[in-house]
Coordinates of C-alpha atoms in Angstrom, one line a residue:
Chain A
X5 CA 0.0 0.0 0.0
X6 CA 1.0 3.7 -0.6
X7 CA 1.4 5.9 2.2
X8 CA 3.2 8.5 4.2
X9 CA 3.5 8.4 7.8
X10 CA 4.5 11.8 9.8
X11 CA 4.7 10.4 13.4
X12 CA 4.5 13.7 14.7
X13 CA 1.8 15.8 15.6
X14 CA 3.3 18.5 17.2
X15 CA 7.3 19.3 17.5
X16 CA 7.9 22.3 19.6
X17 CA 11.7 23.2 19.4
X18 CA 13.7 26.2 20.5
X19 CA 15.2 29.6 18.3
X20 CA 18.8 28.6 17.4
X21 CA 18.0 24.6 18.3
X22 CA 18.4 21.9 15.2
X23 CA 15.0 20.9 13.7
X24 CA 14.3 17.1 12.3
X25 CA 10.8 16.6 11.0
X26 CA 10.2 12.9 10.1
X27 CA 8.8 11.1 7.2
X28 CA 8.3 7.6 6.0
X29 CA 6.8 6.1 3.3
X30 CA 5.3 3.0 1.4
X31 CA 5.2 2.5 -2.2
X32 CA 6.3 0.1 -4.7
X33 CA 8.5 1.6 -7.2
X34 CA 10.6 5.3 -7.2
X35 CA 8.9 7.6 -5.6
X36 CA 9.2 11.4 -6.2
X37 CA 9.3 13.2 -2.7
X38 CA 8.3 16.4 -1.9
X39 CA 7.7 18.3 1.5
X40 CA 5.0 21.5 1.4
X41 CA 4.9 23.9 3.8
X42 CA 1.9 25.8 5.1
X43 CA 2.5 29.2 6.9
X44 CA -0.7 30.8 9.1
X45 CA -3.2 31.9 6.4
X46 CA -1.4 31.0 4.1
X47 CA -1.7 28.5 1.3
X48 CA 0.0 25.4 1.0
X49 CA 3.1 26.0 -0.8
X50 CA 6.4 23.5 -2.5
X51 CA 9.2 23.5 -0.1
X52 CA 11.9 21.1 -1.2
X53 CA 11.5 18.2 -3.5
X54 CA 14.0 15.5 -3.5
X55 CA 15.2 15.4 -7.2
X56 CA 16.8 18.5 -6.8
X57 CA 18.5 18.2 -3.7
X58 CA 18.4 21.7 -3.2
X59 CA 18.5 23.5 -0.1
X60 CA 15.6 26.1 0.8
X61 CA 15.4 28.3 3.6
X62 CA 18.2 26.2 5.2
X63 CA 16.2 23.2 5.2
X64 CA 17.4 19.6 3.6
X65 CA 16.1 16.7 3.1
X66 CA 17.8 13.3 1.6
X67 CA 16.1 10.3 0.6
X68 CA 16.9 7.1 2.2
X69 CA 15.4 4.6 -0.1
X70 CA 17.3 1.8 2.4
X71 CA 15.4 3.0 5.4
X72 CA 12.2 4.4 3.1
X73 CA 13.0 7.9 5.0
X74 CA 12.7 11.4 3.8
X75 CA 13.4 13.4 6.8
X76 CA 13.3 17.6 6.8
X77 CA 16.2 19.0 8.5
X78 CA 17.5 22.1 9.5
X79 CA 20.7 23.1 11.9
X80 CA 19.5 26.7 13.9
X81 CA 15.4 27.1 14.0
X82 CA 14.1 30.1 13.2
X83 CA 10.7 31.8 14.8
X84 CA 9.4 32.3 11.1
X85 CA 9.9 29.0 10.4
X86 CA 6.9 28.0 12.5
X87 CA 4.2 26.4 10.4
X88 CA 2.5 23.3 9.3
X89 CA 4.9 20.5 7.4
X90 CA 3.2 17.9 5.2
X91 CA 5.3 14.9 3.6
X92 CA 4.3 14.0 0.4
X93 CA 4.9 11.1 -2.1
X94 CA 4.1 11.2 -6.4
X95 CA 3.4 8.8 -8.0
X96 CA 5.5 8.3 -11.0
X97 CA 2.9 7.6 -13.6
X98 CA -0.5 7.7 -14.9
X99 CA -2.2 10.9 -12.1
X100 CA 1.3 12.1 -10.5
X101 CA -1.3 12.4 -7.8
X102 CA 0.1 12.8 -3.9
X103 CA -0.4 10.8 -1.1
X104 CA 0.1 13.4 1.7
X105 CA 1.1 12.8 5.4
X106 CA -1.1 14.0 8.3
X107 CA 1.4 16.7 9.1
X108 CA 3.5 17.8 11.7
X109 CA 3.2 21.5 13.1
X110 CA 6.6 23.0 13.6
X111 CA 6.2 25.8 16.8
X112 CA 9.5 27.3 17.5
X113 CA 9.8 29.5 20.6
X114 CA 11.7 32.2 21.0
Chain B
X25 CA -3.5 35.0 -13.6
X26 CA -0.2 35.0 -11.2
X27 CA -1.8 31.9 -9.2
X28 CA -4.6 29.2 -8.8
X29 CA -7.9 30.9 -7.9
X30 CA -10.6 29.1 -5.9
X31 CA -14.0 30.5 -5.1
X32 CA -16.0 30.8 -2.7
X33 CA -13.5 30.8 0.5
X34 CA -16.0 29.5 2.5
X35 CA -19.0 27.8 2.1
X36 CA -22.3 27.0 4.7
X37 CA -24.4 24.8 3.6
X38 CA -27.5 22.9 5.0
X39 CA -27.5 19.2 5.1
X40 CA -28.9 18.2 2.0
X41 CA -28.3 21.1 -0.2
X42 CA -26.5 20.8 -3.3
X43 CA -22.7 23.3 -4.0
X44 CA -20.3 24.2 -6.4
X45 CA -16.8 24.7 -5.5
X46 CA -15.0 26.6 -8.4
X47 CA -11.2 26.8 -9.4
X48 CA -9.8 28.8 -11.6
X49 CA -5.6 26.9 -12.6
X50 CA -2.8 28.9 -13.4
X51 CA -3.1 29.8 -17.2
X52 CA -1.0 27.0 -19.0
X53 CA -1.0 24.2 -16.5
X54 CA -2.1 21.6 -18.1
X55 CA -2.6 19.0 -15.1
X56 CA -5.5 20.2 -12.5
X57 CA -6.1 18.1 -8.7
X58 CA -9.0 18.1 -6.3
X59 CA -8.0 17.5 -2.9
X60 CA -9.9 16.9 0.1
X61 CA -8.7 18.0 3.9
X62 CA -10.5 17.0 7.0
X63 CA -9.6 18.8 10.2
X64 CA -6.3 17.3 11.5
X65 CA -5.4 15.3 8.2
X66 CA -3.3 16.0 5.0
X67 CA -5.2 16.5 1.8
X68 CA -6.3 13.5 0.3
X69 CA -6.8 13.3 -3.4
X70 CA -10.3 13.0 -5.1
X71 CA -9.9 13.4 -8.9
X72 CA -7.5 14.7 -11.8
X73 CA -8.3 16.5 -15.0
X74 CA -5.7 17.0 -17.9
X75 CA -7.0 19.3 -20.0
X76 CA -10.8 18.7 -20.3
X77 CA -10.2 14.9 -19.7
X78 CA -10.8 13.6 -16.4
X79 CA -8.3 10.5 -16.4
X80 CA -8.8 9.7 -12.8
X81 CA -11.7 10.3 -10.1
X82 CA -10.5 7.0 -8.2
X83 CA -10.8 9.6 -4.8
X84 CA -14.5 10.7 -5.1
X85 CA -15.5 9.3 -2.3
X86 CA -19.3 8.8 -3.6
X87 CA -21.4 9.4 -6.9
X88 CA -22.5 12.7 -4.9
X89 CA -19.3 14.3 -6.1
X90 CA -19.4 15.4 -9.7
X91 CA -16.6 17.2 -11.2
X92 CA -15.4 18.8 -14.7
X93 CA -13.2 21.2 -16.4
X94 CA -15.0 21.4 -19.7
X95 CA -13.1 23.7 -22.0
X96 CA -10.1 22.4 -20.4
X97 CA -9.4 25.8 -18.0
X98 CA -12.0 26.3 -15.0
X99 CA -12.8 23.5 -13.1
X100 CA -16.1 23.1 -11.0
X101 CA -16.3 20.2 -7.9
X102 CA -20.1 19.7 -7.1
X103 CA -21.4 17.9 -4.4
X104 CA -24.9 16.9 -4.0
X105 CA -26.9 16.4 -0.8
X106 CA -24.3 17.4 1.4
X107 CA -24.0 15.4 4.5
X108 CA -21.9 16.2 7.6
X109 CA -18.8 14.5 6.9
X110 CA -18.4 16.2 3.8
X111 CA -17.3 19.2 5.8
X112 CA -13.8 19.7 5.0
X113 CA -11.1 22.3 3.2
X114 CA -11.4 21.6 -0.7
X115 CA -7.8 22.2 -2.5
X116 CA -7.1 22.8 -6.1
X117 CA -3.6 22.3 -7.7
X118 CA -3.2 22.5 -10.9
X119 CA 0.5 21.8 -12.8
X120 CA 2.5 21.4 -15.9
X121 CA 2.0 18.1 -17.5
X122 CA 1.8 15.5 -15.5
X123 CA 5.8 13.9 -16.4
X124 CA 7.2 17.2 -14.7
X125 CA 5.2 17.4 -11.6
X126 CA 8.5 15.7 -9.8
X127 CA 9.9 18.6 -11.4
X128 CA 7.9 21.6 -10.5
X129 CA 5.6 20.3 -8.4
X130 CA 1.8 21.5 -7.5
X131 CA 0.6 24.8 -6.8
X132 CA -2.2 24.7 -4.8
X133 CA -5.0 27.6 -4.4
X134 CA -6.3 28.8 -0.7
X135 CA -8.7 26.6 -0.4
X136 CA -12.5 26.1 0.1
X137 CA -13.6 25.7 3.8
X138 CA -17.2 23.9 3.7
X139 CA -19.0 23.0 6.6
X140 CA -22.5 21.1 6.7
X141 CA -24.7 21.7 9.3

Protein backbone atom coordinates (compact mmCIF):
# COMPACT_ATOMS: atom_id res chain seq x y z
CA UNK A 1 0.00 0.00 0.00
CA UNK A 2 1.02 3.66 -0.64
CA UNK A 3 1.42 5.89 2.22
CA UNK A 4 3.16 8.54 4.21
CA UNK A 5 3.52 8.39 7.78
CA UNK A 6 4.51 11.85 9.83
CA UNK A 7 4.74 10.42 13.39
CA UNK A 8 4.54 13.67 14.74
CA UNK A 9 1.76 15.83 15.56
CA UNK A 10 3.33 18.45 17.17
CA UNK A 11 7.29 19.31 17.54
CA UNK A 12 7.86 22.29 19.64
CA UNK A 13 11.67 23.24 19.35
CA UNK A 14 13.74 26.20 20.49
CA UNK A 15 15.17 29.56 18.33
CA UNK A 16 18.75 28.57 17.37
CA UNK A 17 17.97 24.59 18.28
CA UNK A 18 18.39 21.93 15.19
CA UNK A 19 14.99 20.89 13.73
CA UNK A 20 14.28 17.13 12.27
CA UNK A 21 10.76 16.60 11.03
CA UNK A 22 10.18 12.91 10.10
CA UNK A 23 8.78 11.12 7.18
CA UNK A 24 8.33 7.64 5.97
CA UNK A 25 6.85 6.05 3.29
CA UNK A 26 5.34 3.00 1.40
CA UNK A 27 5.20 2.53 -2.22
CA UNK A 28 6.33 0.06 -4.68
CA UNK A 29 8.48 1.58 -7.23
CA UNK A 30 10.64 5.35 -7.20
CA UNK A 31 8.89 7.61 -5.63
CA UNK A 32 9.21 11.37 -6.22
CA UNK A 33 9.32 13.19 -2.74
CA UNK A 34 8.31 16.36 -1.90
CA UNK A 35 7.66 18.32 1.46
CA UNK A 36 4.99 21.55 1.44
CA UNK A 37 4.88 23.88 3.78
CA UNK A 38 1.95 25.83 5.14
CA UNK A 39 2.55 29.17 6.93
CA UNK A 40 -0.74 30.84 9.13
CA UNK A 41 -3.16 31.88 6.42
CA UNK A 42 -1.35 31.02 4.06
CA UNK A 43 -1.69 28.46 1.34
CA UNK A 44 0.00 25.40 1.04
CA UNK A 45 3.06 26.02 -0.82
CA UNK A 46 6.45 23.46 -2.50
CA UNK A 47 9.21 23.46 -0.06
CA UNK A 48 11.86 21.10 -1.23
CA UNK A 49 11.47 18.25 -3.49
CA UNK A 50 14.05 15.52 -3.49
CA UNK A 51 15.15 15.45 -7.17
CA UNK A 52 16.78 18.54 -6.81
CA UNK A 53 18.50 18.24 -3.73
CA UNK A 54 18.44 21.74 -3.17
CA UNK A 55 18.51 23.55 -0.06
CA UNK A 56 15.62 26.15 0.84
CA UNK A 57 15.43 28.30 3.60
CA UNK A 58 18.24 26.18 5.24
CA UNK A 59 16.25 23.24 5.25
CA UNK A 60 17.38 19.62 3.57
CA UNK A 61 16.13 16.69 3.08
CA UNK A 62 17.78 13.31 1.61
CA UNK A 63 16.06 10.25 0.56
CA UNK A 64 16.91 7.10 2.23
CA UNK A 65 15.43 4.58 -0.09
CA UNK A 66 17.31 1.80 2.35
CA UNK A 67 15.36 2.95 5.40
CA UNK A 68 12.21 4.43 3.14
CA UNK A 69 13.02 7.93 4.99
CA UNK A 70 12.69 11.35 3.75
CA UNK A 71 13.38 13.44 6.83
CA UNK A 72 13.35 17.60 6.82
CA UNK A 73 16.17 18.97 8.49
CA UNK A 74 17.53 22.15 9.48
CA UNK A 75 20.71 23.08 11.85
CA UNK A 76 19.52 26.70 13.89
CA UNK A 77 15.44 27.14 13.97
CA UNK A 78 14.09 30.05 13.21
CA UNK A 79 10.66 31.76 14.79
CA UNK A 80 9.43 32.28 11.15
CA UNK A 81 9.92 29.00 10.43
CA UNK A 82 6.87 28.01 12.47
CA UNK A 83 4.21 26.39 10.37
CA UNK A 84 2.46 23.28 9.29
CA UNK A 85 4.90 20.51 7.37
CA UNK A 86 3.22 17.89 5.16
CA UNK A 87 5.26 14.95 3.59
CA UNK A 88 4.29 13.98 0.40
CA UNK A 89 4.85 11.14 -2.15
CA UNK A 90 4.12 11.16 -6.36
CA UNK A 91 3.39 8.77 -7.99
CA UNK A 92 5.52 8.32 -11.05
CA UNK A 93 2.92 7.57 -13.61
CA UNK A 94 -0.48 7.71 -14.92
CA UNK A 95 -2.22 10.92 -12.09
CA UNK A 96 1.31 12.06 -10.48
CA UNK A 97 -1.26 12.43 -7.77
CA UNK A 98 0.06 12.80 -3.90
CA UNK A 99 -0.38 10.84 -1.13
CA UNK A 100 0.13 13.36 1.75
CA UNK A 101 1.13 12.82 5.37
CA UNK A 102 -1.08 13.97 8.34
CA UNK A 103 1.37 16.73 9.08
CA UNK A 104 3.52 17.81 11.73
CA UNK A 105 3.16 21.48 13.09
CA UNK A 106 6.62 23.01 13.63
CA UNK A 107 6.15 25.84 16.76
CA UNK A 108 9.52 27.32 17.52
CA UNK A 109 9.84 29.48 20.62
CA UNK A 110 11.72 32.23 21.05
CA UNK B 1 -3.47 34.97 -13.61
CA UNK B 2 -0.24 35.00 -11.17
CA UNK B 3 -1.82 31.89 -9.24
CA UNK B 4 -4.64 29.23 -8.80
CA UNK B 5 -7.92 30.91 -7.87
CA UNK B 6 -10.55 29.13 -5.89
CA UNK B 7 -14.03 30.46 -5.13
CA UNK B 8 -15.98 30.83 -2.71
CA UNK B 9 -13.55 30.76 0.51
CA UNK B 10 -16.05 29.55 2.49
CA UNK B 11 -19.04 27.76 2.06
CA UNK B 12 -22.27 27.01 4.65
CA UNK B 13 -24.42 24.81 3.63
CA UNK B 14 -27.55 22.92 4.99
CA UNK B 15 -27.50 19.17 5.06
CA UNK B 16 -28.90 18.22 2.03
CA UNK B 17 -28.29 21.13 -0.17
CA UNK B 18 -26.51 20.83 -3.26
CA UNK B 19 -22.72 23.31 -3.96
CA UNK B 20 -20.34 24.25 -6.35
CA UNK B 21 -16.83 24.71 -5.50
CA UNK B 22 -15.04 26.57 -8.42
CA UNK B 23 -11.17 26.77 -9.38
CA UNK B 24 -9.78 28.80 -11.58
CA UNK B 25 -5.58 26.95 -12.58
CA UNK B 26 -2.80 28.92 -13.36
CA UNK B 27 -3.06 29.83 -17.22
CA UNK B 28 -1.01 27.03 -18.96
CA UNK B 29 -1.05 24.17 -16.48
CA UNK B 30 -2.08 21.57 -18.13
CA UNK B 31 -2.63 19.02 -15.12
CA UNK B 32 -5.51 20.22 -12.54
CA UNK B 33 -6.11 18.14 -8.73
CA UNK B 34 -8.96 18.15 -6.26
CA UNK B 35 -8.02 17.45 -2.90
CA UNK B 36 -9.94 16.88 0.06
CA UNK B 37 -8.66 18.02 3.88
CA UNK B 38 -10.53 17.01 7.00
CA UNK B 39 -9.56 18.79 10.22
CA UNK B 40 -6.28 17.33 11.53
CA UNK B 41 -5.43 15.33 8.20
CA UNK B 42 -3.27 16.03 4.96
CA UNK B 43 -5.18 16.50 1.77
CA UNK B 44 -6.30 13.46 0.28
CA UNK B 45 -6.81 13.30 -3.39
CA UNK B 46 -10.34 12.99 -5.07
CA UNK B 47 -9.92 13.42 -8.94
CA UNK B 48 -7.51 14.70 -11.78
CA UNK B 49 -8.30 16.53 -14.98
CA UNK B 50 -5.67 17.02 -17.85
CA UNK B 51 -6.98 19.31 -20.00
CA UNK B 52 -10.82 18.75 -20.27
CA UNK B 53 -10.16 14.91 -19.74
CA UNK B 54 -10.79 13.58 -16.45
CA UNK B 55 -8.26 10.55 -16.36
CA UNK B 56 -8.80 9.69 -12.84
CA UNK B 57 -11.73 10.31 -10.09
CA UNK B 58 -10.48 7.02 -8.15
CA UNK B 59 -10.81 9.57 -4.80
CA UNK B 60 -14.49 10.67 -5.09
CA UNK B 61 -15.48 9.33 -2.27
CA UNK B 62 -19.29 8.78 -3.60
CA UNK B 63 -21.37 9.39 -6.90
CA UNK B 64 -22.53 12.66 -4.86
CA UNK B 65 -19.29 14.34 -6.14
CA UNK B 66 -19.41 15.37 -9.66
CA UNK B 67 -16.56 17.23 -11.17
CA UNK B 68 -15.43 18.83 -14.73
CA UNK B 69 -13.16 21.22 -16.35
CA UNK B 70 -14.96 21.36 -19.66
CA UNK B 71 -13.05 23.68 -22.02
CA UNK B 72 -10.11 22.43 -20.39
CA UNK B 73 -9.43 25.83 -17.97
CA UNK B 74 -11.96 26.27 -14.99
CA UNK B 75 -12.81 23.55 -13.11
CA UNK B 76 -16.08 23.13 -10.97
CA UNK B 77 -16.31 20.20 -7.90
CA UNK B 78 -20.09 19.71 -7.14
CA UNK B 79 -21.37 17.92 -4.38
CA UNK B 80 -24.89 16.94 -3.96
CA UNK B 81 -26.91 16.39 -0.83
CA UNK B 82 -24.29 17.43 1.41
CA UNK B 83 -24.01 15.43 4.51
CA UNK B 84 -21.86 16.19 7.57
CA UNK B 85 -18.82 14.52 6.88
CA UNK B 86 -18.40 16.17 3.76
CA UNK B 87 -17.29 19.17 5.81
CA UNK B 88 -13.79 19.68 4.95
CA UNK B 89 -11.10 22.29 3.18
CA UNK B 90 -11.42 21.59 -0.70
CA UNK B 91 -7.76 22.21 -2.48
CA UNK B 92 -7.11 22.83 -6.14
CA UNK B 93 -3.63 22.35 -7.67
CA UNK B 94 -3.20 22.47 -10.94
CA UNK B 95 0.52 21.81 -12.78
CA UNK B 96 2.55 21.37 -15.86
CA UNK B 97 1.97 18.06 -17.54
CA UNK B 98 1.85 15.46 -15.51
CA UNK B 99 5.79 13.92 -16.37
CA UNK B 100 7.21 17.17 -14.71
CA UNK B 101 5.25 17.43 -11.58
CA UNK B 102 8.46 15.71 -9.82
CA UNK B 103 9.90 18.58 -11.42
CA UNK B 104 7.88 21.60 -10.50
CA UNK B 105 5.56 20.29 -8.35
CA UNK B 106 1.79 21.51 -7.50
CA UNK B 107 0.57 24.78 -6.83
CA UNK B 108 -2.23 24.73 -4.80
CA UNK B 109 -4.96 27.59 -4.40
CA UNK B 110 -6.28 28.80 -0.69
CA UNK B 111 -8.71 26.60 -0.36
CA UNK B 112 -12.48 26.07 0.06
CA UNK B 113 -13.57 25.67 3.84
CA UNK B 114 -17.18 23.88 3.72
CA UNK B 115 -18.97 23.02 6.60
CA UNK B 116 -22.48 21.14 6.74
CA UNK B 117 -24.70 21.73 9.34
Amino acid sequence: AQRVTQPEKLLSVFKGAPVELKCNYSYSGSPELFWYVQYSRQRLQLLLRHISRESIKGFTADLNKGETSFHLKKPFAQEEDSAMYYCALSTTSGTYKYIFGTGTRLKVLA
Amino acid sequence: GAGVSQSPRYKVAKRGQDVALRCDPISGHVSLFWYQQALGQGPEFLTYFQNEAQLDKSGLPSDRFFAERPEGSVSTLKIQRTQQEDSAVYLCASSLPGGTVGNYGYTFGSGTRLTVV
